[in-house]
């Protein structure tokens, strides 16, 4: 009879080295999924493929996420929630300054993600229920843009243009082989937002 100390470990060891040695298993799954969604496409990526990329069993992936939709929803929310939270800290600034600061920060969030997950905003699946929270948060961020633009003397349409201008870096990441340094691009987009507003 074997002793407790000689019992076999539960589960199967990972195949290969870890993707992100300092990350949790959940973070590794999100990173692998983001890479696959951005490079292969959402429809062409299965949970089995994500698990294989991480080096875990598919059953282990399901311990962290119920399905592929839940993984994508969390990734999408991570592209808007930081900016929405940051916007709440700008109330003491003038509207134009707050708008400039928000655009600068928002562009930074979209550029900092290792994988360009924003290219999936236009997927038809995003209109379905699993992505309702993402849609609400993105619309709330859009409303902040409109509100700050209006408070700075601009129109609602200008607010939409500025929101689109910030998100335009998603297309730049997709289409351009090289981008300017992140801080230079953040400055350029934030300054362009104020020019649209007529405040610079």
PDB file of C-alpha atoms in Angstrom:
ATOM      1  CA  UNK A   1       0.000   0.000   0.000  1.00  0.00           C
ATOM      2  CA  UNK A   2       1.451   3.347  -0.993  1.00  0.00           C
ATOM      3  CA  UNK A   3       1.924   6.116   1.516  1.00  0.00           C
ATOM      4  CA  UNK A   4       0.300   9.562   1.084  1.00  0.00           C
ATOM      5  CA  UNK A   5       3.661  11.033   0.157  1.00  0.00           C
ATOM      6  CA  UNK A   6       4.053   8.645  -2.778  1.00  0.00           C
ATOM      7  CA  UNK A   7       0.604   9.235  -4.276  1.00  0.00           C
ATOM      8  CA  UNK A   8       0.544  10.295  -7.938  1.00  0.00           C
ATOM      9  CA  UNK A   9      -0.126  13.985  -8.585  1.00  0.00           C
ATOM     10  CA  UNK A  10      -3.616  14.948  -9.646  1.00  0.00           C
ATOM     11  CA  UNK A  11      -4.013  15.744 -13.333  1.00  0.00           C
ATOM     12  CA  UNK A  12      -1.499  15.605 -16.132  1.00  0.00           C
ATOM     13  CA  UNK A  13       1.647  17.712 -16.397  1.00  0.00           C
ATOM     14  CA  UNK A  14       1.716  20.551 -18.910  1.00  0.00           C
ATOM     15  CA  UNK A  15       3.107  19.747 -22.318  1.00  0.00           C
ATOM     16  CA  UNK A  16       6.092  22.016 -22.922  1.00  0.00           C
ATOM     17  CA  UNK A  17       7.207  25.207 -21.248  1.00  0.00           C
ATOM     18  CA  UNK A  18       4.750  27.707 -19.853  1.00  0.00           C
ATOM     19  CA  UNK A  19       3.786  30.640 -22.102  1.00  0.00           C
ATOM     20  CA  UNK A  20       3.952  33.188 -19.291  1.00  0.00           C
ATOM     21  CA  UNK A  21       5.953  31.776 -16.376  1.00  0.00           C
ATOM     22  CA  UNK A  22       4.828  34.447 -13.907  1.00  0.00           C
ATOM     23  CA  UNK A  23       1.138  34.307 -14.911  1.00  0.00           C
ATOM     24  CA  UNK A  24      -1.780  32.336 -13.531  1.00  0.00           C
ATOM     25  CA  UNK A  25      -3.332  29.578 -15.619  1.00  0.00           C
ATOM     26  CA  UNK A  26      -6.287  31.864 -16.297  1.00  0.00           C
ATOM     27  CA  UNK A  27      -3.992  34.612 -17.584  1.00  0.00           C
ATOM     28  CA  UNK A  28      -2.184  32.131 -19.828  1.00  0.00           C
ATOM     29  CA  UNK A  29      -5.499  30.979 -21.285  1.00  0.00           C
ATOM     30  CA  UNK A  30      -6.534  34.567 -21.989  1.00  0.00           C
ATOM     31  CA  UNK A  31      -3.187  35.324 -23.618  1.00  0.00           C
ATOM     32  CA  UNK A  32      -3.290  32.233 -25.831  1.00  0.00           C
ATOM     33  CA  UNK A  33      -6.894  32.888 -26.805  1.00  0.00           C
ATOM     34  CA  UNK A  34      -6.161  36.524 -27.645  1.00  0.00           C
ATOM     35  CA  UNK A  35      -3.284  35.471 -29.898  1.00  0.00           C
ATOM     36  CA  UNK A  36      -5.394  32.856 -31.681  1.00  0.00           C
ATOM     37  CA  UNK A  37      -8.486  35.044 -32.016  1.00  0.00           C
ATOM     38  CA  UNK A  38      -6.402  37.890 -33.448  1.00  0.00           C
ATOM     39  CA  UNK A  39      -4.317  35.751 -35.804  1.00  0.00           C
ATOM     40  CA  UNK A  40      -6.631  32.898 -36.882  1.00  0.00           C
ATOM     41  CA  UNK A  41     -10.030  34.440 -36.246  1.00  0.00           C
ATOM     42  CA  UNK A  42     -12.664  33.746 -33.627  1.00  0.00           C
ATOM     43  CA  UNK A  43     -14.644  31.136 -35.593  1.00  0.00           C
ATOM     44  CA  UNK A  44     -11.498  29.174 -36.477  1.00  0.00           C
ATOM     45  CA  UNK A  45     -10.339  28.961 -32.856  1.00  0.00           C
ATOM     46  CA  UNK A  46     -11.670  26.195 -30.610  1.00  0.00           C
ATOM     47  CA  UNK A  47     -11.265  25.749 -26.883  1.00  0.00           C
ATOM     48  CA  UNK A  48      -9.254  22.622 -27.675  1.00  0.00           C
ATOM     49  CA  UNK A  49      -6.813  24.665 -29.744  1.00  0.00           C
ATOM     50  CA  UNK A  50      -6.523  27.256 -26.959  1.00  0.00           C
ATOM     51  CA  UNK A  51      -5.817  24.519 -24.416  1.00  0.00           C
ATOM     52  CA  UNK A  52      -3.183  22.984 -26.680  1.00  0.00           C
ATOM     53  CA  UNK A  53      -1.495  26.357 -27.110  1.00  0.00           C
ATOM     54  CA  UNK A  54      -1.299  26.753 -23.326  1.00  0.00           C
ATOM     55  CA  UNK A  55      -0.179  23.142 -22.857  1.00  0.00           C
ATOM     56  CA  UNK A  56      -3.115  22.023 -20.719  1.00  0.00           C
ATOM     57  CA  UNK A  57      -6.045  19.645 -21.149  1.00  0.00           C
ATOM     58  CA  UNK A  58      -9.304  21.021 -22.502  1.00  0.00           C
ATOM     59  CA  UNK A  59     -10.979  19.966 -19.241  1.00  0.00           C
ATOM     60  CA  UNK A  60      -8.535  22.186 -17.350  1.00  0.00           C
ATOM     61  CA  UNK A  61      -9.526  25.161 -19.510  1.00  0.00           C
ATOM     62  CA  UNK A  62     -13.176  24.545 -18.603  1.00  0.00           C
ATOM     63  CA  UNK A  63     -12.262  24.860 -14.934  1.00  0.00           C
ATOM     64  CA  UNK A  64     -11.531  28.545 -15.619  1.00  0.00           C
ATOM     65  CA  UNK A  65     -13.950  29.366 -18.442  1.00  0.00           C
ATOM     66  CA  UNK A  66     -17.290  27.768 -19.311  1.00  0.00           C
ATOM     67  CA  UNK A  67     -16.878  28.313 -23.042  1.00  0.00           C
ATOM     68  CA  UNK A  68     -15.132  30.259 -25.788  1.00  0.00           C
ATOM     69  CA  UNK A  69     -17.639  33.110 -25.563  1.00  0.00           C
ATOM     70  CA  UNK A  70     -16.728  33.750 -21.937  1.00  0.00           C
ATOM     71  CA  UNK A  71     -13.042  33.984 -22.855  1.00  0.00           C
ATOM     72  CA  UNK A  72     -13.696  36.493 -25.637  1.00  0.00           C
ATOM     73  CA  UNK A  73     -16.047  38.519 -23.447  1.00  0.00           C
ATOM     74  CA  UNK A  74     -13.377  38.905 -20.765  1.00  0.00           C
ATOM     75  CA  UNK A  75     -10.790  39.905 -23.367  1.00  0.00           C
ATOM     76  CA  UNK A  76     -13.089  42.503 -24.918  1.00  0.00           C
ATOM     77  CA  UNK A  77     -14.049  43.962 -21.560  1.00  0.00           C
ATOM     78  CA  UNK A  78     -10.350  44.386 -20.754  1.00  0.00           C
ATOM     79  CA  UNK A  79     -10.059  46.791 -23.710  1.00  0.00           C
ATOM     80  CA  UNK A  80     -12.658  49.248 -22.384  1.00  0.00           C
ATOM     81  CA  UNK A  81     -12.999  48.806 -18.622  1.00  0.00           C
ATOM     82  CA  UNK A  82      -9.651  50.389 -17.659  1.00  0.00           C
ATOM     83  CA  UNK A  83     -10.471  53.541 -19.641  1.00  0.00           C
ATOM     84  CA  UNK A  84     -13.976  53.692 -18.209  1.00  0.00           C
ATOM     85  CA  UNK A  85     -12.583  53.416 -14.676  1.00  0.00           C
ATOM     86  CA  UNK A  86      -9.905  56.024 -15.427  1.00  0.00           C
ATOM     87  CA  UNK A  87     -12.512  58.447 -16.788  1.00  0.00           C
ATOM     88  CA  UNK A  88     -14.136  58.577 -13.358  1.00  0.00           C
ATOM     89  CA  UNK A  89     -10.963  60.150 -11.955  1.00  0.00           C
ATOM     90  CA  UNK A  90     -11.033  63.142 -14.309  1.00  0.00           C
ATOM     91  CA  UNK A  91     -13.926  65.119 -12.827  1.00  0.00           C
ATOM     92  CA  UNK A  92     -11.677  67.833 -11.361  1.00  0.00           C
ATOM     93  CA  UNK A  93     -10.179  68.706 -14.748  1.00  0.00           C
ATOM     94  CA  UNK A  94     -11.580  71.083 -17.326  1.00  0.00           C
ATOM     95  CA  UNK A  95     -13.629  69.238 -19.998  1.00  0.00           C
ATOM     96  CA  UNK A  96     -11.031  69.804 -22.736  1.00  0.00           C
ATOM     97  CA  UNK A  97      -8.169  68.685 -20.508  1.00  0.00           C
ATOM     98  CA  UNK A  98     -10.157  65.683 -19.298  1.00  0.00           C
ATOM     99  CA  UNK A  99     -10.929  64.707 -22.883  1.00  0.00           C
ATOM    100  CA  UNK A 100      -7.291  65.023 -23.942  1.00  0.00           C
ATOM    101  CA  UNK A 101      -6.176  62.970 -20.938  1.00  0.00           C
ATOM    102  CA  UNK A 102      -8.810  60.296 -21.545  1.00  0.00           C
ATOM    103  CA  UNK A 103      -7.921  59.908 -25.225  1.00  0.00           C
ATOM    104  CA  UNK A 104      -4.247  59.630 -24.320  1.00  0.00           C
ATOM    105  CA  UNK A 105      -4.987  56.940 -21.728  1.00  0.00           C
ATOM    106  CA  UNK A 106      -7.514  55.068 -23.893  1.00  0.00           C
ATOM    107  CA  UNK A 107      -5.120  54.859 -26.827  1.00  0.00           C
ATOM    108  CA  UNK A 108      -2.485  53.566 -24.409  1.00  0.00           C
ATOM    109  CA  UNK A 109      -4.798  50.764 -23.284  1.00  0.00           C
ATOM    110  CA  UNK A 110      -5.469  49.715 -26.879  1.00  0.00           C
ATOM    111  CA  UNK A 111      -1.775  49.778 -27.742  1.00  0.00           C
ATOM    112  CA  UNK A 112      -0.534  48.040 -24.593  1.00  0.00           C
ATOM    113  CA  UNK A 113      -2.430  44.781 -25.107  1.00  0.00           C
ATOM    114  CA  UNK A 114      -0.018  42.157 -26.487  1.00  0.00           C
ATOM    115  CA  UNK A 115      -2.622  41.055 -29.052  1.00  0.00           C
ATOM    116  CA  UNK A 116      -4.873  43.382 -31.056  1.00  0.00           C
ATOM    117  CA  UNK A 117      -8.156  42.014 -29.739  1.00  0.00           C
ATOM    118  CA  UNK A 118     -10.040  45.185 -30.714  1.00  0.00           C
ATOM    119  CA  UNK A 119     -10.199  43.932 -34.296  1.00  0.00           C
ATOM    120  CA  UNK A 120     -12.960  41.603 -33.058  1.00  0.00           C
ATOM    121  CA  UNK A 121     -15.318  44.449 -32.090  1.00  0.00           C
ATOM    122  CA  UNK A 122     -17.137  44.051 -35.423  1.00  0.00           C
ATOM    123  CA  UNK A 123     -17.827  40.323 -35.117  1.00  0.00           C
ATOM    124  CA  UNK A 124     -21.553  39.547 -35.551  1.00  0.00           C
ATOM    125  CA  UNK A 125     -21.381  37.374 -32.430  1.00  0.00           C
ATOM    126  CA  UNK A 126     -20.739  40.492 -30.329  1.00  0.00           C
ATOM    127  CA  UNK A 127     -24.429  41.385 -30.644  1.00  0.00           C
ATOM    128  CA  UNK A 128     -25.386  38.232 -28.692  1.00  0.00           C
ATOM    129  CA  UNK A 129     -26.065  37.889 -24.964  1.00  0.00           C
ATOM    130  CA  UNK A 130     -22.635  36.650 -23.799  1.00  0.00           C
ATOM    131  CA  UNK A 131     -21.191  40.024 -24.794  1.00  0.00           C
ATOM    132  CA  UNK A 132     -23.872  42.258 -23.270  1.00  0.00           C
ATOM    133  CA  UNK A 133     -21.548  43.488 -20.502  1.00  0.00           C
ATOM    134  CA  UNK A 134     -18.879  44.461 -23.023  1.00  0.00           C
ATOM    135  CA  UNK A 135     -21.450  46.353 -25.111  1.00  0.00           C
ATOM    136  CA  UNK A 136     -22.714  48.205 -22.030  1.00  0.00           C
ATOM    137  CA  UNK A 137     -19.213  49.193 -20.941  1.00  0.00           C
ATOM    138  CA  UNK A 138     -18.181  50.294 -24.416  1.00  0.00           C
ATOM    139  CA  UNK A 139     -21.348  52.368 -24.736  1.00  0.00           C
ATOM    140  CA  UNK A 140     -20.689  53.900 -21.319  1.00  0.00           C
ATOM    141  CA  UNK A 141     -17.199  54.884 -22.470  1.00  0.00           C
ATOM    142  CA  UNK A 142     -18.648  56.336 -25.670  1.00  0.00           C
ATOM    143  CA  UNK A 143     -21.075  58.359 -23.543  1.00  0.00           C
ATOM    144  CA  UNK A 144     -18.161  59.783 -21.534  1.00  0.00           C
ATOM    145  CA  UNK A 145     -16.539  60.919 -24.768  1.00  0.00           C
ATOM    146  CA  UNK A 146     -19.772  62.571 -25.882  1.00  0.00           C
ATOM    147  CA  UNK A 147     -20.319  64.204 -22.497  1.00  0.00           C
ATOM    148  CA  UNK A 148     -16.807  65.639 -22.245  1.00  0.00           C
ATOM    149  CA  UNK A 149     -16.989  66.869 -25.836  1.00  0.00           C
ATOM    150  CA  UNK A 150     -20.315  68.574 -25.182  1.00  0.00           C
ATOM    151  CA  UNK A 151     -19.027  70.148 -21.946  1.00  0.00           C
ATOM    152  CA  UNK A 152     -16.055  71.502 -23.909  1.00  0.00           C
ATOM    153  CA  UNK A 153     -18.382  73.119 -26.456  1.00  0.00           C
ATOM    154  CA  UNK A 154     -18.393  70.430 -29.129  1.00  0.00           C
ATOM    155  CA  UNK A 155     -21.292  68.596 -30.727  1.00  0.00           C
ATOM    156  CA  UNK A 156     -22.443  65.031 -30.117  1.00  0.00           C
ATOM    157  CA  UNK A 157     -21.191  64.163 -33.597  1.00  0.00           C
ATOM    158  CA  UNK A 158     -17.751  65.523 -32.737  1.00  0.00           C
ATOM    159  CA  UNK A 159     -17.777  63.314 -29.656  1.00  0.00           C
ATOM    160  CA  UNK A 160     -18.421  60.325 -31.909  1.00  0.00           C
ATOM    161  CA  UNK A 161     -15.565  61.342 -34.188  1.00  0.00           C
ATOM    162  CA  UNK A 162     -13.195  61.605 -31.234  1.00  0.00           C
ATOM    163  CA  UNK A 163     -14.265  58.224 -29.858  1.00  0.00           C
ATOM    164  CA  UNK A 164     -13.658  56.718 -33.299  1.00  0.00           C
ATOM    165  CA  UNK A 165     -10.326  58.484 -33.550  1.00  0.00           C
ATOM    166  CA  UNK A 166      -9.122  56.805 -30.352  1.00  0.00           C
ATOM    167  CA  UNK A 167     -10.290  53.396 -31.535  1.00  0.00           C
ATOM    168  CA  UNK A 168      -8.659  53.966 -34.924  1.00  0.00           C
ATOM    169  CA  UNK A 169      -5.392  52.705 -33.431  1.00  0.00           C
ATOM    170  CA  UNK A 170      -6.935  49.219 -33.601  1.00  0.00           C
ATOM    171  CA  UNK A 171      -6.951  49.462 -37.397  1.00  0.00           C
ATOM    172  CA  UNK A 172      -3.483  50.958 -37.399  1.00  0.00           C
ATOM    173  CA  UNK A 173      -2.162  47.983 -35.437  1.00  0.00           C
ATOM    174  CA  UNK A 174      -3.788  45.650 -37.953  1.00  0.00           C
ATOM    175  CA  UNK A 175      -2.770  47.448 -41.149  1.00  0.00           C
ATOM    176  CA  UNK A 176       0.635  49.011 -40.522  1.00  0.00           C
ATOM    177  CA  UNK A 177       3.827  46.983 -40.343  1.00  0.00           C
ATOM    178  CA  UNK A 178       5.346  49.447 -37.865  1.00  0.00           C
ATOM    179  CA  UNK A 179       3.842  52.050 -35.566  1.00  0.00           C
ATOM    180  CA  UNK A 180       5.382  55.109 -33.915  1.00  0.00           C
ATOM    181  CA  UNK A 181       6.398  54.664 -30.264  1.00  0.00           C
ATOM    182  CA  UNK A 182       3.290  54.297 -28.099  1.00  0.00           C
ATOM    183  CA  UNK A 183       3.772  57.568 -26.213  1.00  0.00           C
ATOM    184  CA  UNK A 184       4.212  59.519 -29.462  1.00  0.00           C
ATOM    185  CA  UNK A 185       1.071  57.968 -30.931  1.00  0.00           C
ATOM    186  CA  UNK A 186      -0.874  58.671 -27.740  1.00  0.00           C
ATOM    187  CA  UNK A 187       0.207  62.320 -27.878  1.00  0.00           C
ATOM    188  CA  UNK A 188      -0.653  62.615 -31.571  1.00  0.00           C
ATOM    189  CA  UNK A 189      -4.140  61.144 -31.215  1.00  0.00           C
ATOM    190  CA  UNK A 190      -4.955  63.168 -28.074  1.00  0.00           C
ATOM    191  CA  UNK A 191      -3.786  66.388 -29.773  1.00  0.00           C
ATOM    192  CA  UNK A 192      -5.834  65.546 -32.883  1.00  0.00           C
ATOM    193  CA  UNK A 193      -8.890  65.076 -30.666  1.00  0.00           C
ATOM    194  CA  UNK A 194      -8.572  68.656 -29.392  1.00  0.00           C
ATOM    195  CA  UNK A 195      -8.146  69.915 -32.952  1.00  0.00           C
ATOM    196  CA  UNK A 196     -11.409  68.200 -33.842  1.00  0.00           C
ATOM    197  CA  UNK A 197     -12.943  69.917 -30.853  1.00  0.00           C
ATOM    198  CA  UNK A 198     -11.498  73.267 -31.940  1.00  0.00           C
ATOM    199  CA  UNK A 199      -9.710  73.640 -28.621  1.00  0.00           C
ATOM    200  CA  UNK A 200      -6.176  73.422 -29.977  1.00  0.00           C
TER     201      UNK A 200
END
